[in-house]
mmCIF file of C-alpha atoms in Angstrom:
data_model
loop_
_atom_site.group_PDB
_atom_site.id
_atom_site.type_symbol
_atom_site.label_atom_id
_atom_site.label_comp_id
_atom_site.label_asym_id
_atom_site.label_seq_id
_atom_site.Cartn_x
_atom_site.Cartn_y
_atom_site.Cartn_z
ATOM 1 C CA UNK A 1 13.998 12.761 -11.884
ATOM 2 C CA UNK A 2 13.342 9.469 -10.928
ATOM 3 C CA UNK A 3 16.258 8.381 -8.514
ATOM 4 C CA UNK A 4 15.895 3.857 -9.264
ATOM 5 C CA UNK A 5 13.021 1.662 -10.808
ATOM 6 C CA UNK A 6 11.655 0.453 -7.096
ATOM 7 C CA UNK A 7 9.642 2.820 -4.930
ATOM 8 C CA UNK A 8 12.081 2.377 -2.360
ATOM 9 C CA UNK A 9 15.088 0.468 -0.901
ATOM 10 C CA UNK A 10 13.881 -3.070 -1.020
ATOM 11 C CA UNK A 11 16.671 -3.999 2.257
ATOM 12 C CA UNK A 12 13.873 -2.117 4.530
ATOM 13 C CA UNK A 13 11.543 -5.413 3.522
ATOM 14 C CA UNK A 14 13.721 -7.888 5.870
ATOM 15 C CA UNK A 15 13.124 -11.547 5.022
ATOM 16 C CA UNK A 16 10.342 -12.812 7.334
ATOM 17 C CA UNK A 17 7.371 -12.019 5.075
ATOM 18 C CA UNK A 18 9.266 -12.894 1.911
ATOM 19 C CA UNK A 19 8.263 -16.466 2.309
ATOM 20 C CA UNK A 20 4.940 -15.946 3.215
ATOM 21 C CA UNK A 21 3.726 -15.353 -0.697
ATOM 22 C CA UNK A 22 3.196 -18.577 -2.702
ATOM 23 C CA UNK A 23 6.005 -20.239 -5.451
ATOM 24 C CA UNK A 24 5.702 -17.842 -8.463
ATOM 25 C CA UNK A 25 4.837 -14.770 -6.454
ATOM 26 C CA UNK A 26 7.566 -12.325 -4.972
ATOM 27 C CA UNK A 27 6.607 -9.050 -2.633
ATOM 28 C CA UNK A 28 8.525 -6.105 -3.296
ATOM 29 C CA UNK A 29 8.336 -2.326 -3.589
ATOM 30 C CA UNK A 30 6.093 -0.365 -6.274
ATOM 31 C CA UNK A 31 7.989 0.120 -9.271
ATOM 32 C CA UNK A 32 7.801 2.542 -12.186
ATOM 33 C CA UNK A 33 7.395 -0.361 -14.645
ATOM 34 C CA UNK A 34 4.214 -2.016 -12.573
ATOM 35 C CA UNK A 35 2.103 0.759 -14.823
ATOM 36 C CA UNK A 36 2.400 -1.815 -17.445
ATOM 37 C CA UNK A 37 2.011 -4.888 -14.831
ATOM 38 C CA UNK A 38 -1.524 -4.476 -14.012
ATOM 39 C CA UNK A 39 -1.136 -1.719 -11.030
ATOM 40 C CA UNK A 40 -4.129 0.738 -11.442
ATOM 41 C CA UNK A 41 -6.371 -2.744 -12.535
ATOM 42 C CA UNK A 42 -5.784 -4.215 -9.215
ATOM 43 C CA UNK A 43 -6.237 -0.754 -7.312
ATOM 44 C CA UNK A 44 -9.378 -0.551 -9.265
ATOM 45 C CA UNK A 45 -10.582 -3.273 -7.349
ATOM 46 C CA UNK A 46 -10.791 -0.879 -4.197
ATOM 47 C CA UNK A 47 -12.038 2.701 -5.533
ATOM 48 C CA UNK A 48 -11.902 4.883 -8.041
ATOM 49 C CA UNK A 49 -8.596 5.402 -9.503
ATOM 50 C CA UNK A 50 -9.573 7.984 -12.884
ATOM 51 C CA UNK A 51 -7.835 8.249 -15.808
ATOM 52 C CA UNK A 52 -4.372 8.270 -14.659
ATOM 53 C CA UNK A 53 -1.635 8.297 -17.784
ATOM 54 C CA UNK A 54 2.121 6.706 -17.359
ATOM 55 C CA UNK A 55 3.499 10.503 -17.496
ATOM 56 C CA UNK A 56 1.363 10.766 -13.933
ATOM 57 C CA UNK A 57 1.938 7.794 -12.880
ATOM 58 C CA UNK A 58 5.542 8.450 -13.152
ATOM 59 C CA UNK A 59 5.050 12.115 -11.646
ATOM 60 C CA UNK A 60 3.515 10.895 -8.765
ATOM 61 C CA UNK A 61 6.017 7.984 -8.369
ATOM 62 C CA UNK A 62 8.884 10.635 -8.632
ATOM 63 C CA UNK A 63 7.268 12.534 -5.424
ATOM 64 C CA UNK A 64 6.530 9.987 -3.541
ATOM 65 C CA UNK A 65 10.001 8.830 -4.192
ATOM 66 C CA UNK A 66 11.750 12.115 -3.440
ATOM 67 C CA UNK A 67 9.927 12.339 0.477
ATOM 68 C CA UNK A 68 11.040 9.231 0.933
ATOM 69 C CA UNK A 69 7.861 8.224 3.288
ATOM 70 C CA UNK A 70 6.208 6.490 0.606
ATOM 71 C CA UNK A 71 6.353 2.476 0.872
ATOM 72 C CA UNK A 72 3.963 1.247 -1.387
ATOM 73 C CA UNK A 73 4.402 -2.907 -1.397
ATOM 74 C CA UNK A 74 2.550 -5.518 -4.447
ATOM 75 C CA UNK A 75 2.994 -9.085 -4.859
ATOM 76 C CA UNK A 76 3.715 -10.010 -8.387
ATOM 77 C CA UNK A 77 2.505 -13.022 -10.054
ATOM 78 C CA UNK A 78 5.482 -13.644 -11.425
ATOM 79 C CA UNK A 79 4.438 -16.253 -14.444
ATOM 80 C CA UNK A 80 1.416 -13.529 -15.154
ATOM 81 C CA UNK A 81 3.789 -10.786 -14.701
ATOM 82 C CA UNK A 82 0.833 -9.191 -12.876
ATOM 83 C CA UNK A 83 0.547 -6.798 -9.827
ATOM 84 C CA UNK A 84 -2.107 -8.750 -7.993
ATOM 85 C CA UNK A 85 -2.127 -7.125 -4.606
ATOM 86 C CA UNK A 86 -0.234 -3.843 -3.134
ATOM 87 C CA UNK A 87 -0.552 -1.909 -0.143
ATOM 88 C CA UNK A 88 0.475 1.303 1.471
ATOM 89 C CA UNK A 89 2.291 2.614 4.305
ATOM 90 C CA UNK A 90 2.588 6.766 4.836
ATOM 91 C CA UNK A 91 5.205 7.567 7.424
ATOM 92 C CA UNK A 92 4.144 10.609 8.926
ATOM 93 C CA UNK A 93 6.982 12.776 10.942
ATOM 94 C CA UNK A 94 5.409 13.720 14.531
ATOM 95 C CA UNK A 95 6.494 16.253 17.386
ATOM 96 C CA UNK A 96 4.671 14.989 20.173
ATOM 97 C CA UNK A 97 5.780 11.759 21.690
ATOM 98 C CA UNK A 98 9.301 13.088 21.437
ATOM 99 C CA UNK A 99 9.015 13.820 17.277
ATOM 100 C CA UNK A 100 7.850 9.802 16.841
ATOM 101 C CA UNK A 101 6.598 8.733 13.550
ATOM 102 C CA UNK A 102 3.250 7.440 13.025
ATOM 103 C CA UNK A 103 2.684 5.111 10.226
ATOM 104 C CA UNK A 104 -0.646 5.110 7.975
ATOM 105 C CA UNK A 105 -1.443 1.728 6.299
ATOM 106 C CA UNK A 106 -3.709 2.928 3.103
ATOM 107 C CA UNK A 107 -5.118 1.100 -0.128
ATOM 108 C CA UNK A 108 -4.781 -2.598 1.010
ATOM 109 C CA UNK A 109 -6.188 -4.188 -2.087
ATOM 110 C CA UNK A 110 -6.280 -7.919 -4.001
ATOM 111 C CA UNK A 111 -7.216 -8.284 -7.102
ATOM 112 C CA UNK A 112 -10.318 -9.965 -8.228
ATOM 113 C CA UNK A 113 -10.048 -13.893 -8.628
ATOM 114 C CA UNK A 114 -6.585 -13.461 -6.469
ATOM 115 C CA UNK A 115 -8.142 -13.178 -2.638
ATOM 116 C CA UNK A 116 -7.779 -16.371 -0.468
ATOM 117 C CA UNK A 117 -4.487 -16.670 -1.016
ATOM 118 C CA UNK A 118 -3.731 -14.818 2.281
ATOM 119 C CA UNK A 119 -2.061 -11.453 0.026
ATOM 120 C CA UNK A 120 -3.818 -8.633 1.715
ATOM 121 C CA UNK A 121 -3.117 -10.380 5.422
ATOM 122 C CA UNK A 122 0.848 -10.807 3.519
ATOM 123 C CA UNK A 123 0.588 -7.228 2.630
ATOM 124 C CA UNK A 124 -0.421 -5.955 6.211
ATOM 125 C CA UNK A 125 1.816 -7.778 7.730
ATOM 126 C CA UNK A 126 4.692 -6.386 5.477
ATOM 127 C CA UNK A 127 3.725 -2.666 6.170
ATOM 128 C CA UNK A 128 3.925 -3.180 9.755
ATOM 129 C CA UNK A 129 7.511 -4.605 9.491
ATOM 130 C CA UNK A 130 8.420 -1.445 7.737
ATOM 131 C CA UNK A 131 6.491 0.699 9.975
ATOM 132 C CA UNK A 132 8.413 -1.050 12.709
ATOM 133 C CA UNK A 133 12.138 -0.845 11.070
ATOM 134 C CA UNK A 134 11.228 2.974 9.580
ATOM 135 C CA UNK A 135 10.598 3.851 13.993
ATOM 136 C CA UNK A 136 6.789 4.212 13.889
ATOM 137 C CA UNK A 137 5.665 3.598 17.479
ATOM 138 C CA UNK A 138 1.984 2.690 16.320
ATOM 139 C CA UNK A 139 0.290 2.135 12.701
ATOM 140 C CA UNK A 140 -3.032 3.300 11.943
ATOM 141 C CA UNK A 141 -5.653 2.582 9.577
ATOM 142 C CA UNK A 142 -8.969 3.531 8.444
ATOM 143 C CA UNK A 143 -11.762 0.470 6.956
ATOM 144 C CA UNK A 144 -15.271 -0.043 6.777
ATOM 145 C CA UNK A 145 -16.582 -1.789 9.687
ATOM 146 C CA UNK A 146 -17.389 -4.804 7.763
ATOM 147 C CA UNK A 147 -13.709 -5.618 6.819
ATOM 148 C CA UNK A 148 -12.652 -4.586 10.777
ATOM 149 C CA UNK A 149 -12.640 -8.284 11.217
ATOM 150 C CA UNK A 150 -9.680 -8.529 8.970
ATOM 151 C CA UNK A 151 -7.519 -6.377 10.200
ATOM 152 C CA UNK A 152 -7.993 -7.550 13.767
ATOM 153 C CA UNK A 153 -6.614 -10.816 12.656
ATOM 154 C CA UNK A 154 -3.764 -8.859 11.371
ATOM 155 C CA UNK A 155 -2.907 -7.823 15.063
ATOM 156 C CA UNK A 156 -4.577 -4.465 14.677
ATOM 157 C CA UNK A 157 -7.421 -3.680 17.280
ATOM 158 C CA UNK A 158 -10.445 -1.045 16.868
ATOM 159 C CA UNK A 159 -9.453 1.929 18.262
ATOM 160 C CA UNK A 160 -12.279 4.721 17.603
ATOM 161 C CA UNK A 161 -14.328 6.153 14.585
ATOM 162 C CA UNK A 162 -13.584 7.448 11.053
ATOM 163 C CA UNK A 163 -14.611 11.181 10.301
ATOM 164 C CA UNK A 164 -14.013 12.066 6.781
ATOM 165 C CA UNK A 165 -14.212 16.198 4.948
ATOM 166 C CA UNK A 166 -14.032 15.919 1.874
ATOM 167 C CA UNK A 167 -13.134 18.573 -0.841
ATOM 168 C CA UNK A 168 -15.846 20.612 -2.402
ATOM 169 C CA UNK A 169 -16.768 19.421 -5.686
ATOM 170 C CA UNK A 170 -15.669 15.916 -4.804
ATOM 171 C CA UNK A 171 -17.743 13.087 -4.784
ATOM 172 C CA UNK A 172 -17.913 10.512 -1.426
ATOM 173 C CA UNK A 173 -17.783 6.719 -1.584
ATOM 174 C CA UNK A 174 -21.424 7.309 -0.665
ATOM 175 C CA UNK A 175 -22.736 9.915 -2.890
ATOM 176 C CA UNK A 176 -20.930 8.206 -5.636
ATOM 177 C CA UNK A 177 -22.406 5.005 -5.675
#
């Protein structure tokens, strides 16, 4: 049962990045209704995203809702009434470094004819904040080398390689271009 509209508790946002986005734009948490606002176009825009209908969309929403380490941010173009970027930060519960919490930026994405207007570096920015008010002592990411350069001028720095498994009978980036 889906507990509110919004991902999650949009107080956890603060204020700072809020004015970043342009007039007619707001940033705010994933909500159930952005399945009709353009969400799965503009993650299209980054991989695959399959045939996903609003009774999964909601499913999935619900879950991610109920661990409550799920902050999944867009911008909204408000006039459009369009999802045209969104990001994602996993909080992931550690033990070591007494039981810190590690957050995993994922799925930074702008949709097509949207990018220069500074939404994924808005986006980043955003799921650090939350990473740092949620107690992460570091955030993580995985890219392709070619969009490294981005993220470094997001504060983040190039700390080591990407190794990848992936499940049998399932497709890689590679294979599946």
């Amino acid at each position: 049962m889906v507990l509110s509209n919004s991902l999650f508790d949009s107080s956890v946002l603060g204020t700072s990045v809020a004015s970043m986005v342009p007039d007619n734009h707001k940033i705010r948490p994933l909500e159930l209704t952005d399945y009709h606002k353009g969400y799965l176009e503009c993650l299209s825009n980054l991989t695959v995203v399959g045939n996903v209908t609003e009774q999964m969309f909601g499913e999935s929403f619900e879950e991610m809702q109920r661990t409550g380490c799920y902050f999944v941010v867009v911008v909204e173009d408000l006039a459009l009434k369009k999802v045209v970027a969104s990001g994602t930060l996993v909080v992931e519960q550690k033990i070591l470094r007494g039981c810190g919490r590690v957050g995993h930026i994922e799925d930074i994405v702008v949709a097509k004819g949207q990018q220069g207007k500074r939404f994924g570096f808005t986006i980043v920015k955003q799921l650090q904040e939350i990473a740092n008010a949620t107690g992460c002592y570091k955030s993580i990411l995985d890219c392709d080398a070619a969009n490294a350069p981005f993220y470094e001028k997001c504060g983040m720095e190039n700390k080591g390689v990407q190794m990848a498994m992936y499940a049998p009978g399932t497709a890689s980036k590679k294979s599946s271009l």
